[in-house]
Amino acid sequence: MFKLNLKIALRNLWKNRGITSINIGGLAIALAAFILVGLYFTYETSFDKTNPNYNNIYVVGRIYPDFKTNYTSPPFAKVIKQNFPEVENAGITKEGFIELTIKNGKNTVFAKNFMQADYNAAKILDLKPTNGLEKPTGETERLSYLNDESMKVLFPNKTDNKAEMVGFGASNSGITGKINGSITNNLHSNITFDGISIGNEIGQGESYGYNNYTTYIQVEPGTDVKNLEQKITELYRKELLKGETDQKTIAEIKGVSTFLDPLANLHLRPKAGNDAPYKILIALSVLGILILVIACINFTNLSIAQAAKRAKEVGVKKVMGAYRSQLTVQFLTEIFIQCFAATIMALILAELALPYFNILFQVNLSIWYIENDLFWQLPLVLCLITLIAGTYPALVLSGFKPAMVLKGNFSTSKQSSWLRNGLLVFQFGIAAIFIIGLLIINSQLKYMRSQDLGFTANQVVYIKNISLFNKPEKFVPVRDKILKIPGIKSATVATDVPDGSGPGSNGYTFEGEQKSIDFVDVDFDYFETLDIKLKDGRFFSSNFKTDTANSAIINESTVAKYGMKNPVGKIIRGCSTDYKIVGVVKDFKAQGFESAVQPTIYAIKNPCGNYKTQIMLKIEDNKMADALAALKAQWPQINPQDGEDFRYEFLDQLYGKLFKKQEQLQSVFFAAALLTIFIAILGLFAFAKYSTNGRIKEIAVRKILGASDVQIFKLINSSFFMMVLVANVISWPVAYILTKKWLETFAYRIDLPVLPFVSSALITILLTVITVSIQAKKAVKANPVDALKYE
């Protein structure tokens, strides 16, 4: 019996190969998209899962009235471990702040992040050097490791795991150090580095004011994390209150709290960070599921539409004694064959598209990975889509009554008609949402690219550097040499460049009111180099000696935060220094469009600041190439510590990376819109063919009675036109809510436009009319006699 059913199934699929091709092709395209999305979802949600203590590791962060941060001070980890027995281990890490040059003869590597970690943090994070994790001896010993790739570059012929001596900085710097071995840099982790230095302790001598470390704790399984979080908050306040007598400061400390952020949160939705990657992942996942649902709808619609052709077969089989359950299994087998063929084709399509997908999302995914979840997910999806897309058509087909069918009185039920129409409306509704989403994303990206940033990134070159220029007099000879090169208009150095990275923050008091604001330590010509506009007062100038001691410039957001009136000339206090405000600059979008401009103070001298290493140059456009060539040639004389290692990036390209996630989303929505429209049109094409063929005699009678071709086209298109119009009307509120929520993730955004909603209706209606008209053309042009000669 199975063999006979299989033969009938294959014969029917071949006989209706046009519909079969549309069914398999549409499903294969949707499945291929679903496979890629599934791979990416698994990748993004499995960061750090190889860590054996994954579920028990937390980052300790701080909460202030106006911000959250993951950065804490060095003593805190040790105090936590000493006070709470449920904390099995606690350690700290610190990211590198410069791109470190490491040399072995002529071989050079640039370590962008040479991280520091204490031994406890290395154990918590499961860091494993090639020789195994060793405990440093004594308080001062540091064991340094480079990642495998860097070690291969520096020592291409190395076959053992012995320690090696390397040079740091320029070849003639004379600075050397020991690399104890290599360490695998797990790129599928939140903790990545080019090199790492491990000590028993790091940050010795730094108090609770030095909040530039990350504290990790490992708790016992089953720990009440909420209770522990509260106890750590109480401990932190107690530590800060030691020796404090000022009542206002005491009150402010009591407003500070801590939080515990699971390791599982750090990649996609950190408590003290941006959860845009998580939202994009969810959006991408929903898109993948919806595309698959649309393909299943197509499948169901076309299968029901084909029901009339199988009616007599069902009638004969039932007369011969076949049960409904047997017929249901037969039709499900046919559907499974199509779904299986679609799955094989989907794997081929996904493999072909994977290189482009990897480039778009900057990942290295593979379908044929032995531990890939796809190997159990895909068979499950295959069975699910067989049941979802095939159950109702199989029940409809197997439920025909033999007497009615064999008398020739058969017609599909109104319920089937309503279902087909409803599914078609749903398909085009989803397609309309994707079109609206794509158009609004395009509008927001266009706005971001054309909006005034408040500073000029063009023609600004950021030079990577390892020298420290915290004292202005140290940068003077470097600036003088740089400015002698033709085409260079200005040069400056600072702790941060406006590339989206957040600067440090600290408490500053103005007229008795303390608030936490960001700080950036700069040098002369910082604002001029970036073309930042002055609103009030003046910029820093070498003509004013106090500028290098206690002068500060603030932005408009700082003025608004403190409610300042005529701030120039007034005092703002921070880091035990009274700063005289000499200028106010207009706000500029250093952190991009997703975050509002933060209140920021700029000073040349900051006892609590970071190292000034970021050199920026403003270069004339027509002299850019010559100036860069001259800088490269003269750099050993200009900045001997860097020596021959001159390297740079254009600031506009650095800033442009802030748009990367939204550009990815734009590409995804473009692909999703094309796929959904293509799949919907495929289904519509076949459905229109079935509908038109069922009305051949009606069309013939109308033509005999004098109906014109235009009237016939209008008649056939009218029902489809109404369904697509209804689909758009239903999709608009959904699209409005979703796009509004997406736009709300931007501090600076467009107003929700009407044009995308109208455009989606026009596009879907136009495509529907064209598709249906192409299919109806044959019926309209046919001779009425051919349709009615047997009547």
PDB file of N, CA and C in Angstrom, residues 551-596:
ATOM      1  N   SER A 551      41.661  75.494  34.239  1.00  0.00           N
ATOM      2  CA  SER A 551      40.586  76.005  33.387  1.00  0.00           C
ATOM      3  C   SER A 551      39.792  74.828  32.817  1.00  0.00           C
ATOM      4  N   ALA A 552      38.536  75.065  32.572  1.00  0.00           N
ATOM      5  CA  ALA A 552      37.674  74.006  32.026  1.00  0.00           C
ATOM      6  C   ALA A 552      36.697  74.595  31.020  1.00  0.00           C
ATOM      7  N   ILE A 553      36.307  73.739  30.075  1.00  0.00           N
ATOM      8  CA  ILE A 553      35.256  74.086  29.115  1.00  0.00           C
ATOM      9  C   ILE A 553      34.157  73.038  29.260  1.00  0.00           C
ATOM     10  N   ILE A 554      32.930  73.470  29.245  1.00  0.00           N
ATOM     11  CA  ILE A 554      31.800  72.547  29.391  1.00  0.00           C
ATOM     12  C   ILE A 554      30.921  72.615  28.141  1.00  0.00           C
ATOM     13  N   ASN A 555      30.042  71.615  27.985  1.00  0.00           N
ATOM     14  CA  ASN A 555      29.115  71.652  26.846  1.00  0.00           C
ATOM     15  C   ASN A 555      27.729  72.107  27.295  1.00  0.00           C
ATOM     16  N   GLU A 556      26.837  72.271  26.314  1.00  0.00           N
ATOM     17  CA  GLU A 556      25.491  72.778  26.604  1.00  0.00           C
ATOM     18  C   GLU A 556      24.728  71.858  27.548  1.00  0.00           C
ATOM     19  N   SER A 557      24.943  70.542  27.414  1.00  0.00           N
ATOM     20  CA  SER A 557      24.221  69.592  28.274  1.00  0.00           C
ATOM     21  C   SER A 557      24.607  69.756  29.738  1.00  0.00           C
ATOM     22  N   THR A 558      25.862  70.120  29.999  1.00  0.00           N
ATOM     23  CA  THR A 558      26.288  70.375  31.378  1.00  0.00           C
ATOM     24  C   THR A 558      25.589  71.608  31.936  1.00  0.00           C
ATOM     25  N   VAL A 559      25.490  72.634  31.103  1.00  0.00           N
ATOM     26  CA  VAL A 559      24.784  73.852  31.508  1.00  0.00           C
ATOM     27  C   VAL A 559      23.340  73.522  31.871  1.00  0.00           C
ATOM     28  N   ALA A 560      22.711  72.688  31.043  1.00  0.00           N
ATOM     29  CA  ALA A 560      21.310  72.324  31.288  1.00  0.00           C
ATOM     30  C   ALA A 560      21.175  71.445  32.528  1.00  0.00           C
ATOM     31  N   LYS A 561      22.119  70.543  32.748  1.00  0.00           N
ATOM     32  CA  LYS A 561      22.011  69.613  33.878  1.00  0.00           C
ATOM     33  C   LYS A 561      22.084  70.343  35.215  1.00  0.00           C
ATOM     34  N   TYR A 562      22.966  71.335  35.305  1.00  0.00           N
ATOM     35  CA  TYR A 562      23.103  72.080  36.558  1.00  0.00           C
ATOM     36  C   TYR A 562      22.164  73.289  36.618  1.00  0.00           C
ATOM     37  N   GLY A 563      21.511  73.594  35.494  1.00  0.00           N
ATOM     38  CA  GLY A 563      20.671  74.790  35.459  1.00  0.00           C
ATOM     39  C   GLY A 563      21.499  76.059  35.577  1.00  0.00           C
ATOM     40  N   MET A 564      22.674  76.065  34.936  1.00  0.00           N
ATOM     41  CA  MET A 564      23.590  77.201  35.055  1.00  0.00           C
ATOM     42  C   MET A 564      23.064  78.436  34.324  1.00  0.00           C
ATOM     43  N   LYS A 565      23.345  79.581  34.887  1.00  0.00           N
ATOM     44  CA  LYS A 565      23.078  80.855  34.231  1.00  0.00           C
ATOM     45  C   LYS A 565      24.383  81.636  34.160  1.00  0.00           C
ATOM     46  N   ASN A 566      24.781  82.027  32.952  1.00  0.00           N
ATOM     47  CA  ASN A 566      26.048  82.722  32.722  1.00  0.00           C
ATOM     48  C   ASN A 566      27.215  81.982  33.397  1.00  0.00           C
ATOM     49  N   PRO A 567      27.495  80.737  32.948  1.00  0.00           N
ATOM     50  CA  PRO A 567      28.500  79.918  33.632  1.00  0.00           C
ATOM     51  C   PRO A 567      29.936  80.376  33.443  1.00  0.00           C
ATOM     52  N   VAL A 568      30.231  81.097  32.364  1.00  0.00           N
ATOM     53  CA  VAL A 568      31.621  81.492  32.098  1.00  0.00           C
ATOM     54  C   VAL A 568      32.139  82.368  33.235  1.00  0.00           C
ATOM     55  N   GLY A 569      33.295  81.972  33.754  1.00  0.00           N
ATOM     56  CA  GLY A 569      33.910  82.683  34.867  1.00  0.00           C
ATOM     57  C   GLY A 569      33.597  82.083  36.221  1.00  0.00           C
ATOM     58  N   LYS A 570      32.646  81.136  36.260  1.00  0.00           N
ATOM     59  CA  LYS A 570      32.271  80.517  37.527  1.00  0.00           C
ATOM     60  C   LYS A 570      33.102  79.254  37.784  1.00  0.00           C
ATOM     61  N   ILE A 571      33.001  78.734  39.005  1.00  0.00           N
ATOM     62  CA  ILE A 571      33.838  77.616  39.450  1.00  0.00           C
ATOM     63  C   ILE A 571      33.019  76.321  39.481  1.00  0.00           C
ATOM     64  N   ILE A 572      33.607  75.259  38.961  1.00  0.00           N
ATOM     65  CA  ILE A 572      33.057  73.907  39.091  1.00  0.00           C
ATOM     66  C   ILE A 572      34.162  73.039  39.681  1.00  0.00           C
ATOM     67  N   ARG A 573      33.835  72.270  40.704  1.00  0.00           N
ATOM     68  CA  ARG A 573      34.861  71.519  41.431  1.00  0.00           C
ATOM     69  C   ARG A 573      34.744  70.019  41.175  1.00  0.00           C
ATOM     70  N   GLY A 574      35.900  69.407  40.914  1.00  0.00           N
ATOM     71  CA  GLY A 574      35.952  67.958  40.727  1.00  0.00           C
ATOM     72  C   GLY A 574      37.366  67.467  40.892  1.00  0.00           C
ATOM     73  N   CYS A 575      37.501  66.261  41.439  1.00  0.00           N
ATOM     74  CA  CYS A 575      38.810  65.656  41.657  1.00  0.00           C
ATOM     75  C   CYS A 575      39.734  66.582  42.453  1.00  0.00           C
ATOM     76  N   SER A 576      39.182  67.162  43.534  1.00  0.00           N
ATOM     77  CA  SER A 576      39.930  68.035  44.445  1.00  0.00           C
ATOM     78  C   SER A 576      40.517  69.251  43.749  1.00  0.00           C
ATOM     79  N   THR A 577      39.895  69.671  42.645  1.00  0.00           N
ATOM     80  CA  THR A 577      40.382  70.836  41.899  1.00  0.00           C
ATOM     81  C   THR A 577      39.230  71.787  41.623  1.00  0.00           C
ATOM     82  N   ASP A 578      39.497  73.083  41.830  1.00  0.00           N
ATOM     83  CA  ASP A 578      38.518  74.106  41.472  1.00  0.00           C
ATOM     84  C   ASP A 578      38.803  74.581  40.057  1.00  0.00           C
ATOM     85  N   TYR A 579      37.893  74.260  39.134  1.00  0.00           N
ATOM     86  CA  TYR A 579      38.079  74.647  37.735  1.00  0.00           C
ATOM     87  C   TYR A 579      37.285  75.914  37.440  1.00  0.00           C
ATOM     88  N   LYS A 580      37.931  76.833  36.761  1.00  0.00           N
ATOM     89  CA  LYS A 580      37.241  78.027  36.297  1.00  0.00           C
ATOM     90  C   LYS A 580      36.722  77.767  34.879  1.00  0.00           C
ATOM     91  N   ILE A 581      35.428  77.934  34.691  1.00  0.00           N
ATOM     92  CA  ILE A 581      34.828  77.699  33.374  1.00  0.00           C
ATOM     93  C   ILE A 581      35.174  78.874  32.465  1.00  0.00           C
ATOM     94  N   VAL A 582      35.896  78.580  31.378  1.00  0.00           N
ATOM     95  CA  VAL A 582      36.313  79.643  30.461  1.00  0.00           C
ATOM     96  C   VAL A 582      35.522  79.631  29.165  1.00  0.00           C
ATOM     97  N   GLY A 583      34.751  78.553  28.923  1.00  0.00           N
ATOM     98  CA  GLY A 583      33.994  78.487  27.679  1.00  0.00           C
ATOM     99  C   GLY A 583      32.899  77.436  27.728  1.00  0.00           C
ATOM    100  N   VAL A 584      31.925  77.619  26.846  1.00  0.00           N
ATOM    101  CA  VAL A 584      30.849  76.634  26.661  1.00  0.00           C
ATOM    102  C   VAL A 584      30.795  76.289  25.179  1.00  0.00           C
ATOM    103  N   VAL A 585      30.879  74.992  24.866  1.00  0.00           N
ATOM    104  CA  VAL A 585      30.802  74.564  23.474  1.00  0.00           C
ATOM    105  C   VAL A 585      29.431  73.970  23.188  1.00  0.00           C
ATOM    106  N   LYS A 586      29.041  74.019  21.928  1.00  0.00           N
ATOM    107  CA  LYS A 586      27.777  73.422  21.536  1.00  0.00           C
ATOM    108  C   LYS A 586      27.881  71.895  21.622  1.00  0.00           C
ATOM    109  N   ASP A 587      26.771  71.264  21.915  1.00  0.00           N
ATOM    110  CA  ASP A 587      26.750  69.796  21.994  1.00  0.00           C
ATOM    111  C   ASP A 587      27.141  69.185  20.653  1.00  0.00           C
ATOM    112  N   PHE A 588      27.901  68.102  20.691  1.00  0.00           N
ATOM    113  CA  PHE A 588      28.204  67.342  19.479  1.00  0.00           C
ATOM    114  C   PHE A 588      28.058  65.853  19.776  1.00  0.00           C
ATOM    115  N   LYS A 589      27.668  65.102  18.776  1.00  0.00           N
ATOM    116  CA  LYS A 589      27.261  63.703  18.948  1.00  0.00           C
ATOM    117  C   LYS A 589      28.467  62.765  18.913  1.00  0.00           C
ATOM    118  N   ALA A 590      29.262  62.791  19.983  1.00  0.00           N
ATOM    119  CA  ALA A 590      30.452  61.945  20.054  1.00  0.00           C
ATOM    120  C   ALA A 590      30.091  60.470  20.191  1.00  0.00           C
ATOM    121  N   GLN A 591      28.921  60.171  20.801  1.00  0.00           N
ATOM    122  CA  GLN A 591      28.496  58.782  21.021  1.00  0.00           C
ATOM    123  C   GLN A 591      27.474  58.313  19.993  1.00  0.00           C
ATOM    124  N   GLY A 592      27.299  59.051  18.918  1.00  0.00           N
ATOM    125  CA  GLY A 592      26.376  58.624  17.877  1.00  0.00           C
ATOM    126  C   GLY A 592      24.964  59.117  18.120  1.00  0.00           C
ATOM    127  N   PHE A 593      23.999  58.429  17.496  1.00  0.00           N
ATOM    128  CA  PHE A 593      22.608  58.882  17.509  1.00  0.00           C
ATOM    129  C   PHE A 593      21.739  58.127  18.508  1.00  0.00           C
ATOM    130  N   GLU A 594      22.226  57.004  19.023  1.00  0.00           N
ATOM    131  CA  GLU A 594      21.402  56.207  19.930  1.00  0.00           C
ATOM    132  C   GLU A 594      21.398  56.772  21.346  1.00  0.00           C
ATOM    133  N   SER A 595      22.471  57.453  21.719  1.00  0.00           N
ATOM    134  CA  SER A 595      22.575  58.032  23.061  1.00  0.00           C
ATOM    135  C   SER A 595      22.524  59.550  22.962  1.00  0.00           C
ATOM    136  N   ALA A 596      21.834  60.152  23.904  1.00  0.00           N
ATOM    137  CA  ALA A 596      21.798  61.611  23.953  1.00  0.00           C
ATOM    138  C   ALA A 596      23.184  62.140  24.335  1.00  0.00           C
TER     139      ALA A 596
END
